[in-house]
Amino acid sequence: DDVVFLMRQLHMAVTMRFHASIFAIAEDLPTVGIDYQGGGKVENMFRDLGRSQDVCRMEVLDASWLVRRLKHHAEGGSREDRPRTNSRR
């Protein structure tokens, strides 16, 4: 309950853990995932949801990608208006 309460206070989330990603997405928060296992549960969940553009593997993460994704969400970007890519993210 405390985690859900805290999530409801956020405007967006950056998650690295599977359950944090689930909580954030369930609260309909704009969420960006960082997968520290490379092909792990976080990456697979975002891909299964059709949101591969919103997840990046830790070993290739760079600040500019994170800033672009957060800026996109802050400007009200939705999943439907983003092109689907099969890039490294």
Short mmCIF file of N, CA and C in Angstrom, two decimals:
data_model
loop_
_atom_site.label_atom_id
_atom_site.label_comp_id
_atom_site.label_asym_id
_atom_site.label_seq_id
_atom_site.Cartn_x
_atom_site.Cartn_y
_atom_site.Cartn_z
N ASP A 1 0.81 -1.20 0.00
CA ASP A 1 0.00 0.00 0.00
C ASP A 1 0.86 1.26 0.00
N ASP A 2 1.97 1.24 0.74
CA ASP A 2 2.84 2.41 0.78
C ASP A 2 3.47 2.70 -0.57
N VAL A 3 3.85 1.64 -1.27
CA VAL A 3 4.46 1.82 -2.59
C VAL A 3 3.45 2.42 -3.55
N VAL A 4 2.25 1.91 -3.54
CA VAL A 4 1.20 2.43 -4.43
C VAL A 4 0.91 3.89 -4.07
N PHE A 5 0.84 4.20 -2.79
CA PHE A 5 0.62 5.58 -2.37
C PHE A 5 1.71 6.49 -2.92
N LEU A 6 2.96 6.07 -2.80
CA LEU A 6 4.07 6.87 -3.32
C LEU A 6 4.02 7.00 -4.83
N MET A 7 3.71 5.92 -5.52
CA MET A 7 3.61 5.97 -6.98
C MET A 7 2.56 6.98 -7.43
N ARG A 8 1.49 7.08 -6.69
CA ARG A 8 0.41 8.01 -7.05
C ARG A 8 0.83 9.47 -6.90
N GLN A 9 1.95 9.73 -6.24
CA GLN A 9 2.45 11.09 -6.07
C GLN A 9 3.36 11.52 -7.22
N LEU A 10 3.76 10.57 -8.05
CA LEU A 10 4.73 10.84 -9.12
C LEU A 10 4.06 11.31 -10.40
N HIS A 11 4.86 11.99 -11.23
CA HIS A 11 4.41 12.40 -12.56
C HIS A 11 4.96 11.46 -13.63
N MET A 12 6.08 10.81 -13.35
CA MET A 12 6.65 9.80 -14.22
C MET A 12 7.64 8.98 -13.40
N ALA A 13 8.07 7.85 -13.96
CA ALA A 13 8.97 6.97 -13.21
C ALA A 13 10.07 6.42 -14.11
N VAL A 14 11.24 6.25 -13.51
CA VAL A 14 12.35 5.53 -14.13
C VAL A 14 12.57 4.32 -13.24
N THR A 15 12.43 3.14 -13.82
CA THR A 15 12.49 1.92 -13.02
C THR A 15 13.60 0.99 -13.51
N MET A 16 14.15 0.24 -12.57
CA MET A 16 15.13 -0.79 -12.90
C MET A 16 14.68 -2.16 -12.42
N ARG A 17 13.72 -2.19 -11.56
CA ARG A 17 13.25 -3.45 -10.99
C ARG A 17 11.89 -3.80 -11.59
N PHE A 18 11.67 -5.09 -11.77
CA PHE A 18 10.47 -5.59 -12.42
C PHE A 18 9.20 -5.12 -11.72
N HIS A 19 9.13 -5.29 -10.41
CA HIS A 19 7.90 -4.94 -9.70
C HIS A 19 7.68 -3.43 -9.65
N ALA A 20 8.75 -2.66 -9.60
CA ALA A 20 8.60 -1.20 -9.68
C ALA A 20 8.00 -0.81 -11.03
N SER A 21 8.43 -1.49 -12.08
CA SER A 21 7.88 -1.22 -13.42
C SER A 21 6.40 -1.57 -13.47
N ILE A 22 6.05 -2.71 -12.89
CA ILE A 22 4.64 -3.12 -12.86
C ILE A 22 3.80 -2.10 -12.12
N PHE A 23 4.25 -1.68 -10.93
CA PHE A 23 3.49 -0.71 -10.14
C PHE A 23 3.31 0.60 -10.90
N ALA A 24 4.40 1.09 -11.51
CA ALA A 24 4.33 2.37 -12.22
C ALA A 24 3.39 2.29 -13.42
N ILE A 25 3.50 1.24 -14.20
CA ILE A 25 2.65 1.08 -15.38
C ILE A 25 1.20 0.87 -14.97
N ALA A 26 0.99 0.12 -13.89
CA ALA A 26 -0.38 -0.09 -13.40
C ALA A 26 -1.03 1.21 -12.94
N GLU A 27 -0.21 2.15 -12.48
CA GLU A 27 -0.72 3.46 -12.07
C GLU A 27 -0.82 4.42 -13.26
N ASP A 28 -0.57 3.91 -14.46
CA ASP A 28 -0.64 4.69 -15.70
C ASP A 28 0.35 5.85 -15.70
N LEU A 29 1.49 5.64 -15.06
CA LEU A 29 2.55 6.64 -15.07
C LEU A 29 3.37 6.50 -16.34
N PRO A 30 3.78 7.60 -16.95
CA PRO A 30 4.78 7.49 -18.01
C PRO A 30 6.03 6.85 -17.37
N THR A 31 6.47 5.74 -17.92
CA THR A 31 7.54 4.96 -17.28
C THR A 31 8.62 4.62 -18.28
N VAL A 32 9.86 4.79 -17.84
CA VAL A 32 11.04 4.42 -18.61
C VAL A 32 11.76 3.35 -17.81
N GLY A 33 12.10 2.25 -18.47
CA GLY A 33 12.77 1.15 -17.79
C GLY A 33 14.23 1.03 -18.18
N ILE A 34 15.03 0.64 -17.20
CA ILE A 34 16.44 0.34 -17.43
C ILE A 34 16.65 -1.10 -17.00
N ASP A 35 17.08 -1.93 -17.94
CA ASP A 35 17.26 -3.35 -17.65
C ASP A 35 18.72 -3.62 -17.34
N TYR A 36 19.00 -3.99 -16.11
CA TYR A 36 20.38 -4.23 -15.71
C TYR A 36 20.85 -5.64 -16.02
N GLN A 37 19.98 -6.52 -16.50
CA GLN A 37 20.36 -7.89 -16.82
C GLN A 37 20.47 -8.14 -18.31
N GLY A 38 20.15 -7.18 -19.14
CA GLY A 38 20.23 -7.37 -20.58
C GLY A 38 19.38 -8.52 -21.07
N GLY A 39 18.17 -8.21 -21.48
CA GLY A 39 17.23 -9.24 -21.88
C GLY A 39 16.49 -9.84 -20.70
N GLY A 40 16.50 -9.13 -19.61
CA GLY A 40 15.84 -9.59 -18.40
C GLY A 40 14.36 -9.26 -18.37
N LYS A 41 13.79 -9.41 -17.20
CA LYS A 41 12.34 -9.26 -17.03
C LYS A 41 11.85 -7.85 -17.37
N VAL A 42 12.62 -6.83 -17.01
CA VAL A 42 12.19 -5.45 -17.29
C VAL A 42 12.12 -5.22 -18.80
N GLU A 43 13.18 -5.55 -19.50
CA GLU A 43 13.19 -5.37 -20.95
C GLU A 43 12.07 -6.17 -21.61
N ASN A 44 11.92 -7.41 -21.21
CA ASN A 44 10.88 -8.26 -21.81
C ASN A 44 9.48 -7.72 -21.56
N MET A 45 9.24 -7.20 -20.38
CA MET A 45 7.92 -6.66 -20.08
C MET A 45 7.60 -5.45 -20.98
N PHE A 46 8.56 -4.53 -21.10
CA PHE A 46 8.33 -3.36 -21.95
C PHE A 46 8.11 -3.80 -23.40
N ARG A 47 8.88 -4.75 -23.87
CA ARG A 47 8.72 -5.24 -25.25
C ARG A 47 7.35 -5.91 -25.42
N ASP A 48 6.95 -6.72 -24.45
CA ASP A 48 5.64 -7.38 -24.52
C ASP A 48 4.50 -6.37 -24.55
N LEU A 49 4.71 -5.21 -23.93
CA LEU A 49 3.69 -4.16 -23.92
C LEU A 49 3.76 -3.27 -25.16
N GLY A 50 4.69 -3.56 -26.07
CA GLY A 50 4.85 -2.74 -27.27
C GLY A 50 5.54 -1.42 -26.98
N ARG A 51 6.35 -1.39 -25.94
CA ARG A 51 7.01 -0.14 -25.52
C ARG A 51 8.52 -0.30 -25.52
N SER A 52 9.04 -0.97 -26.52
CA SER A 52 10.49 -1.21 -26.56
C SER A 52 11.30 0.08 -26.61
N GLN A 53 10.71 1.15 -27.10
CA GLN A 53 11.40 2.44 -27.14
C GLN A 53 11.59 3.04 -25.76
N ASP A 54 10.89 2.51 -24.76
CA ASP A 54 10.98 3.05 -23.40
C ASP A 54 11.82 2.20 -22.47
N VAL A 55 12.61 1.30 -23.01
CA VAL A 55 13.49 0.49 -22.17
C VAL A 55 14.87 0.43 -22.80
N CYS A 56 15.87 0.42 -21.95
CA CYS A 56 17.25 0.39 -22.42
C CYS A 56 18.06 -0.54 -21.52
N ARG A 57 18.98 -1.25 -22.11
CA ARG A 57 19.88 -2.09 -21.32
C ARG A 57 20.93 -1.20 -20.64
N MET A 58 21.23 -1.55 -19.41
CA MET A 58 22.17 -0.76 -18.61
C MET A 58 23.52 -0.58 -19.31
N GLU A 59 24.00 -1.64 -19.98
CA GLU A 59 25.34 -1.56 -20.57
C GLU A 59 25.42 -0.59 -21.75
N VAL A 60 24.29 -0.20 -22.32
CA VAL A 60 24.33 0.76 -23.43
C VAL A 60 23.60 2.06 -23.08
N LEU A 61 23.18 2.19 -21.85
CA LEU A 61 22.46 3.39 -21.42
C LEU A 61 23.35 4.61 -21.53
N ASP A 62 22.81 5.67 -22.10
CA ASP A 62 23.49 6.95 -22.05
C ASP A 62 22.49 8.02 -21.64
N ALA A 63 23.02 9.08 -21.07
CA ALA A 63 22.17 10.13 -20.51
C ALA A 63 21.28 10.76 -21.57
N SER A 64 21.76 10.90 -22.80
CA SER A 64 20.95 11.56 -23.83
C SER A 64 19.69 10.75 -24.15
N TRP A 65 19.80 9.41 -24.17
CA TRP A 65 18.61 8.60 -24.40
C TRP A 65 17.59 8.81 -23.29
N LEU A 66 18.06 8.77 -22.05
CA LEU A 66 17.16 8.95 -20.91
C LEU A 66 16.50 10.32 -20.93
N VAL A 67 17.26 11.34 -21.22
CA VAL A 67 16.70 12.70 -21.29
C VAL A 67 15.66 12.78 -22.40
N ARG A 68 15.94 12.19 -23.57
CA ARG A 68 14.97 12.22 -24.68
C ARG A 68 13.67 11.52 -24.29
N ARG A 69 13.77 10.35 -23.67
CA ARG A 69 12.55 9.62 -23.29
C ARG A 69 11.77 10.38 -22.23
N LEU A 70 12.44 10.93 -21.23
CA LEU A 70 11.75 11.68 -20.19
C LEU A 70 11.12 12.94 -20.76
N LYS A 71 11.84 13.61 -21.63
CA LYS A 71 11.30 14.82 -22.27
C LYS A 71 10.07 14.47 -23.10
N HIS A 72 10.14 13.38 -23.82
CA HIS A 72 9.00 12.94 -24.62
C HIS A 72 7.77 12.74 -23.74
N HIS A 73 7.95 12.05 -22.65
CA HIS A 73 6.83 11.81 -21.74
C HIS A 73 6.36 13.10 -21.08
N ALA A 74 7.29 13.97 -20.71
CA ALA A 74 6.92 15.24 -20.07
C ALA A 74 6.10 16.12 -21.01
N GLU A 75 6.36 15.98 -22.31
CA GLU A 75 5.63 16.77 -23.30
C GLU A 75 4.31 16.12 -23.69
N GLY A 76 3.96 15.04 -22.98
CA GLY A 76 2.67 14.40 -23.21
C GLY A 76 2.66 13.36 -24.30
N GLY A 77 3.83 12.89 -24.71
CA GLY A 77 3.89 11.86 -25.74
C GLY A 77 3.19 10.59 -25.29
N SER A 78 2.49 9.99 -26.21
CA SER A 78 1.81 8.74 -25.88
C SER A 78 2.45 7.60 -26.63
N ARG A 79 2.16 6.39 -26.23
CA ARG A 79 2.72 5.21 -26.87
C ARG A 79 2.33 5.16 -28.34
N GLU A 80 1.12 5.58 -28.65
CA GLU A 80 0.64 5.46 -30.02
C GLU A 80 1.35 6.38 -31.00
N ASP A 81 1.89 7.52 -30.53
CA ASP A 81 2.50 8.45 -31.47
C ASP A 81 4.00 8.24 -31.62
N ARG A 82 4.55 7.20 -31.01
CA ARG A 82 5.98 6.94 -31.11
C ARG A 82 6.23 5.86 -32.12
N PRO A 83 7.22 6.04 -32.95
CA PRO A 83 7.57 4.98 -33.90
C PRO A 83 8.16 3.80 -33.16
N ARG A 84 7.82 2.60 -33.61
CA ARG A 84 8.40 1.39 -33.02
C ARG A 84 9.72 1.13 -33.70
N THR A 85 10.73 0.89 -32.89
CA THR A 85 12.05 0.61 -33.45
C THR A 85 12.58 -0.66 -32.83
N ASN A 86 13.55 -1.22 -33.49
CA ASN A 86 14.24 -2.40 -32.97
C ASN A 86 15.69 -2.05 -32.71
N SER A 87 15.91 -0.84 -32.24
CA SER A 87 17.27 -0.39 -31.96
C SER A 87 17.77 -1.04 -30.69
N ARG A 88 18.84 -0.57 -30.17
CA ARG A 88 19.43 -1.15 -28.97
C ARG A 88 18.58 -0.97 -27.74
N ARG A 89 17.54 -0.19 -27.81
CA ARG A 89 16.67 0.07 -26.65
C ARG A 89 15.42 -0.72 -26.76
#
